Tab-separated table of C-alpha atoms and ligand atoms in Angstrom:
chain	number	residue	atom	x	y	z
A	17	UNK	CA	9.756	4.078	15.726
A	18	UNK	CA	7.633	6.005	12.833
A	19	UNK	CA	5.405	3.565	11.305
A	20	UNK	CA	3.342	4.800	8.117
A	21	UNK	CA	0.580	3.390	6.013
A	22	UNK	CA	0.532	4.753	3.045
A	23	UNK	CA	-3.266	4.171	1.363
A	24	UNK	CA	-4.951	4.568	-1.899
A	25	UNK	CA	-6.533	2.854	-5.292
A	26	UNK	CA	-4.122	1.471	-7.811
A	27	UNK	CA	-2.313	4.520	-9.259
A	28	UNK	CA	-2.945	6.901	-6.283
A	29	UNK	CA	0.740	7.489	-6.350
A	30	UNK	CA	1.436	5.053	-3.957
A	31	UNK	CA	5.226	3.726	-5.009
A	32	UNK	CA	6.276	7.364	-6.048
A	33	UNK	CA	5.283	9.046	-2.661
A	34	UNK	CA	7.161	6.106	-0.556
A	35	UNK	CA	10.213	6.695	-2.165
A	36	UNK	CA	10.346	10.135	-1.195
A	37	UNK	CA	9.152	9.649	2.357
A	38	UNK	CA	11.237	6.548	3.173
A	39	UNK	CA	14.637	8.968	1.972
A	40	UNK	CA	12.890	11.598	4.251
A	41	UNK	CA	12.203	9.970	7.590
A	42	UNK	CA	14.240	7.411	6.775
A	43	UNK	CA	12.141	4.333	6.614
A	44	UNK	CA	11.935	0.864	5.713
A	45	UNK	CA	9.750	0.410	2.531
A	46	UNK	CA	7.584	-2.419	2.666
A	47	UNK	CA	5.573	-2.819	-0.840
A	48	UNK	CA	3.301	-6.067	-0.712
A	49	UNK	CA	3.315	-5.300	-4.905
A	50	UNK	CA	7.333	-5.232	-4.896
A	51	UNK	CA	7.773	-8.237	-2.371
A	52	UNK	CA	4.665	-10.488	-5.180
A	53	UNK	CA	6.604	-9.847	-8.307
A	54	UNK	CA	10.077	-10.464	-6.583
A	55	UNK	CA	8.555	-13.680	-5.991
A	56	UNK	CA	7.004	-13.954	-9.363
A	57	UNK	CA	10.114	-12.892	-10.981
A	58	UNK	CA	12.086	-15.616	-8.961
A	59	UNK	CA	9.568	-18.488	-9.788
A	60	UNK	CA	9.055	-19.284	-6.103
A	61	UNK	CA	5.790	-21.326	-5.471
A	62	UNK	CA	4.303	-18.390	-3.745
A	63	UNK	CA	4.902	-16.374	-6.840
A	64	UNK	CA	3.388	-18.820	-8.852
A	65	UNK	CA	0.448	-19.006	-7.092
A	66	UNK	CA	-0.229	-14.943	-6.500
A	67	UNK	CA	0.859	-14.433	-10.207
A	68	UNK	CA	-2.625	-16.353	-10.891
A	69	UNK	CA	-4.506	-13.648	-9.111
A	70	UNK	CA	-2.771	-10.624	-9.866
A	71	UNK	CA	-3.011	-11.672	-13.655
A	72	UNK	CA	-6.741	-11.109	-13.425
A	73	UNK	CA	-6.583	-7.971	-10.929
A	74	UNK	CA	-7.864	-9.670	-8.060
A	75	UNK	CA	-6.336	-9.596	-4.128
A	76	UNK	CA	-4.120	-12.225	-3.679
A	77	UNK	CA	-4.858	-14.221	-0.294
A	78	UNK	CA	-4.896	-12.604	3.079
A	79	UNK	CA	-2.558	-15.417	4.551
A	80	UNK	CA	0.231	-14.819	2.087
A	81	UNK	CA	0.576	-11.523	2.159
A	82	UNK	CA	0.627	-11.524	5.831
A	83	UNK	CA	3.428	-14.152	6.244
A	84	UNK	CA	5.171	-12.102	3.603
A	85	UNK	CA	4.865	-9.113	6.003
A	86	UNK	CA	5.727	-11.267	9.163
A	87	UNK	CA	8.860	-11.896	7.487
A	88	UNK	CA	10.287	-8.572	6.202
A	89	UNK	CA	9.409	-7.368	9.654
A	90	UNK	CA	11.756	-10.164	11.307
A	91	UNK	CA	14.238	-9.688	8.557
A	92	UNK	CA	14.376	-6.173	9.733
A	93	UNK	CA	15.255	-5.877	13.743
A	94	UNK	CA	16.972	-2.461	13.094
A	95	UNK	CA	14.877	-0.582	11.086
A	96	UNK	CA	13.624	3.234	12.324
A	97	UNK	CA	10.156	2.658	11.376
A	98	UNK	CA	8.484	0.995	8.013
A	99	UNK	CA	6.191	2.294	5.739
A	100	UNK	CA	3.990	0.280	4.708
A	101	UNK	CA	2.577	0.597	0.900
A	102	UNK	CA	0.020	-1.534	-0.478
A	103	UNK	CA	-0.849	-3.357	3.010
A	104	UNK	CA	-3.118	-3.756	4.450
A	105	UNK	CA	-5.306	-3.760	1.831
A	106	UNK	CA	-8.198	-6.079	3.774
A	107	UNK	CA	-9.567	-5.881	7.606
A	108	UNK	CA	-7.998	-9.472	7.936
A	109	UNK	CA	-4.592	-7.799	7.154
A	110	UNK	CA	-4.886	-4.839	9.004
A	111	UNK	CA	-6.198	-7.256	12.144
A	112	UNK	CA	-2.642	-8.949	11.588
A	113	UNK	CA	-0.499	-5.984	11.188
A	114	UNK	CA	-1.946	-4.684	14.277
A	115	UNK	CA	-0.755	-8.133	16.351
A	116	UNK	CA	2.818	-7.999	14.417
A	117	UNK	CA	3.685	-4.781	15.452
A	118	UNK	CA	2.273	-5.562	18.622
A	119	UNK	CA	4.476	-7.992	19.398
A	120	UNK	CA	7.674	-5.730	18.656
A	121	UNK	CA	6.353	-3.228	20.900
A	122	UNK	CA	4.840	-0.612	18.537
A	123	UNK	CA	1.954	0.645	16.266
A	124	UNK	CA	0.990	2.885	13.327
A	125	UNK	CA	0.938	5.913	14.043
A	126	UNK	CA	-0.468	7.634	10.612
A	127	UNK	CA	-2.796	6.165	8.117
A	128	UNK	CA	-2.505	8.720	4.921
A	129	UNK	CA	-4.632	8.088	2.401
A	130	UNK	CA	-4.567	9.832	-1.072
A	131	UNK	CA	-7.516	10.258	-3.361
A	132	UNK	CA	-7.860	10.190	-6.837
A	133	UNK	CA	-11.151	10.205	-8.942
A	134	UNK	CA	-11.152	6.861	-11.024
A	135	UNK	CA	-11.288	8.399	-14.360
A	136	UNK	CA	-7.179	10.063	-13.457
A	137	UNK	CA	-6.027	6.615	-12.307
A	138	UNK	CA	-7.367	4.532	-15.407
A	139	UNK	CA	-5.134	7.186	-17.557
A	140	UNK	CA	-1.968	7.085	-15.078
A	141	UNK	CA	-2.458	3.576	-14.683
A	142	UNK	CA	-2.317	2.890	-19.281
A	143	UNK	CA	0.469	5.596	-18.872
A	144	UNK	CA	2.388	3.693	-16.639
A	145	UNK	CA	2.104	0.172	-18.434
A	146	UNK	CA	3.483	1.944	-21.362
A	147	UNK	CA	6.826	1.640	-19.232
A	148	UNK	CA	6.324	-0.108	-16.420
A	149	UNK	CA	6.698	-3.728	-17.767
A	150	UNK	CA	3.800	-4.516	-15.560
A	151	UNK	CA	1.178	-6.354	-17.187
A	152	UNK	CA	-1.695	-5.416	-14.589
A	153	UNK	CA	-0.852	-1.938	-16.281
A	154	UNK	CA	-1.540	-2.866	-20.018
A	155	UNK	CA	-4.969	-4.381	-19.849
A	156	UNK	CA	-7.413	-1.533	-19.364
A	157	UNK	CA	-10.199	-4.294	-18.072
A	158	UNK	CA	-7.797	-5.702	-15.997
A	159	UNK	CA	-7.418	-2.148	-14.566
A	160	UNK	CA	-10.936	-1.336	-13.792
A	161	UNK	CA	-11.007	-5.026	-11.954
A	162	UNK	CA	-8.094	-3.327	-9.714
A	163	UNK	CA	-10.347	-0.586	-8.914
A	164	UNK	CA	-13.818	-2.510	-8.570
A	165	UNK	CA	-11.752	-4.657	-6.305
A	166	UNK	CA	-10.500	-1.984	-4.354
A	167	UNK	CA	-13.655	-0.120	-4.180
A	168	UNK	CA	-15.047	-3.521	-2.732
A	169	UNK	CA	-12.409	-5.044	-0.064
A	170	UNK	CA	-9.896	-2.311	0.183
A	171	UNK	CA	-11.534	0.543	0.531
A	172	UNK	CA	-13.054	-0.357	3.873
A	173	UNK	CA	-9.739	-0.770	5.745
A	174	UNK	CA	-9.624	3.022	6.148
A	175	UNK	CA	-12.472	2.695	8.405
A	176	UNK	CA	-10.690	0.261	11.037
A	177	UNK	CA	-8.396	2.891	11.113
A	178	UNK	CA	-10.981	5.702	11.567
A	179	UNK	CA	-11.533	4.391	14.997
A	180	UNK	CA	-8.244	4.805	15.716
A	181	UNK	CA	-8.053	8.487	14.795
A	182	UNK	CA	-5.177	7.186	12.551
A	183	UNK	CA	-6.493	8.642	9.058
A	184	UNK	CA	-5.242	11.810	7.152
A	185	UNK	CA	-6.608	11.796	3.623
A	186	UNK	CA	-4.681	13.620	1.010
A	187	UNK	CA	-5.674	14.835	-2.480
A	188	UNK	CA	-3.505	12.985	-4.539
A	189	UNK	CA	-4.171	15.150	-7.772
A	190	UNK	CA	-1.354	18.122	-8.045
A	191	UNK	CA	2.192	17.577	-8.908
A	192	UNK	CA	4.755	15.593	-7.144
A	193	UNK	CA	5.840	17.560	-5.019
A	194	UNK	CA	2.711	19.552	-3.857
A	195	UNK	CA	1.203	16.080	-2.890
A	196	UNK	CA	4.615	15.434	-1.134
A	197	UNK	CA	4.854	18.574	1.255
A	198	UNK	CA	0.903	17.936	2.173
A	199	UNK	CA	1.661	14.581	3.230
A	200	UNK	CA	4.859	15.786	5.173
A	201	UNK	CA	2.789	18.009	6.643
A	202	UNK	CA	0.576	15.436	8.299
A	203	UNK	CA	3.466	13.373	9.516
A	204	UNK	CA	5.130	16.188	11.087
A	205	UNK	CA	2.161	17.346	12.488
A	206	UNK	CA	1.590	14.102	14.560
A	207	UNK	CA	5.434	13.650	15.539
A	208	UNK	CA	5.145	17.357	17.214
B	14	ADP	P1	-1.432	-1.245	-7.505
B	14	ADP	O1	-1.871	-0.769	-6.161
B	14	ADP	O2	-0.884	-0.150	-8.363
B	14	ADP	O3	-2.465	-2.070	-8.218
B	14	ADP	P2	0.527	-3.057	-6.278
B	14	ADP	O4	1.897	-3.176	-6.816
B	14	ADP	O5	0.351	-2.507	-4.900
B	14	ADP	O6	-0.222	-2.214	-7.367
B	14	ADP	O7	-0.207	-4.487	-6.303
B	14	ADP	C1	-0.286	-5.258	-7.499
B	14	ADP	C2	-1.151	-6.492	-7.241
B	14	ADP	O8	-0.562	-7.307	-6.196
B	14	ADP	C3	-2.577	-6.223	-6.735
B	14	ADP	O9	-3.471	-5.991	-7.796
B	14	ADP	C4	-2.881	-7.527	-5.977
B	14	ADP	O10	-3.228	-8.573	-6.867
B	14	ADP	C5	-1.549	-7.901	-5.368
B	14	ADP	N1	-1.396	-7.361	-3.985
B	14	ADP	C6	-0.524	-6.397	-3.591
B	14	ADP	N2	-0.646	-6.153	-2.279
B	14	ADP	C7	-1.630	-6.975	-1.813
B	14	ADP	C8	-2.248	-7.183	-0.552
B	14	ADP	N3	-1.864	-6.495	0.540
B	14	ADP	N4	-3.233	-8.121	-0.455
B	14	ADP	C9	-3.611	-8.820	-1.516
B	14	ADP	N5	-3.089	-8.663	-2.747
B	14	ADP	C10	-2.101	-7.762	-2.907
C-alpha cells in the first residue's frame, strides 16, 4: 500500500494537488472537508452538528472526524493506498490514524506538506469563495479564524511526524504543475 498525507493551511492547494496524485498513484482520496459537507449537505445529525463549527472556522471535534475516517477506511478493503487530505489535522487524530492503519497492517509512509505565506492564501482563499459555493470561503474573518486555528492546533501535527522522518515540505507557491512534479518527486523518491 502507498499511504499519503497530504498537509497544509486552508488554501495550500490541498484538494487540487490530491486530485492529481490520487489519478497518478492511483489512490483513494480521503478529504475530512468533502466527507463534513456531504454530511452537511445530507442533513445527517453529524452534519448538523460540524456545520456549527465550520460556520465559524473552527476544528470540528477530534472524535468525529476520526469515526468518519474509521469508516471510509472499512468501507474501503480494496483500495491501493489512501491519501489522506485534511486529516489529521490534531495530535489526537494523527494518534488515531496511526492505530487504524495499524490494525490493517500498514502506515504512512510520506507526510508532504506545502507552504504558503498567509497573505497568498487569504487571496486564493476570497478567490475561491467567489466559485466555490463554500461559505468558509466568503467571509474574510472567517478565513483568518481558519488560519489562526491552524497556526494553533494544526500546525503542530507535522512535528509527530518529524519523529518519524515522515515529512517532505513543499513550496506550494508556483503553478500547478511545478508544485505537482516537486511533490512527485518526493513520493517517488521514497518508493525507490
Ligand atoms: P480548508 O483546509 O480549505 O479550510 P477543508 O475542506 O479541509 O478546508 O475543511 C473545512 C472545514 O472542515 C475546516 O475549517 C474544519 O472546520 C472542518 N474540518 C475538516 N477536516 C477536519 C479535521 N480533520 N478535524 C477537524 N475539523 C475538520
Amino acid at each position: 500500500m502507498l499511504n499519503i498525507i497530504l498537509f497544509g493551511p486552508p488554501g495550500s492547494g490541498k484538494g487540487t494537488q490530491s486530485e492529481k496524485l490520487i489519478a497518478k498513484y492511483g489512490l483513494k482520496h480521503l478529504s475530512t472537508g468533502d466527507l463534513l459537507r456531504n454530511e452537511i449537505a445530507a442533513k445527517t445529525p453529524l452534519g448538523i452538528e460540524a456545520k456549527n463549527f465550520m460556520d465559524k472556522g473552527q476544528l470540528v471535534p477530534d472524535e468525529v472526524v476520526i469515526g468518519m475516517i474509521s469508516s471510509a477506511l472499512e468501507a474501503n478493503p480494496l483500495a491501493k493506498g489512501f491519501l489522506f487530505d485534511g486529516f489529521p489535522r490534531t495530535e489526537a487524530q494523527s494518534i488515531a490514524l496511526d492505530n487504524l492503519l495499524q490494525f490493517k497492517h500498514t502506515q504512512i509512509d510520506i507526510f508532504l506538506s506545502l507552504e504558503v505565506n498567509e497573505e497568498e492564501l487569504v487571496k486564493r482563499l476570497l478567490n475561491r469563495g467567489l466559485t466555490s459555493g463554500r461559505s468558509d470561503d466568503t467571509n474574510e474573518e472567517v478565513i483568518r479564524a481558519r488560519i489562526i486555528e491552524y497556526e494553533n492546533k494544526t500546525s503542530v501535527v507535522a512535528d509527530y511526524y518529524k519523529k518519524f522522518n515522515k515529512v517532505a515540505a513543499i513550496k506550494g507557491e508556483g503553478s500547478v504543475e511545478e508544485i505537482f512534479a516537486l511533490l512527485c518527486n518526493e513520493i517517488d523518491k521514497r518508493l525507490s
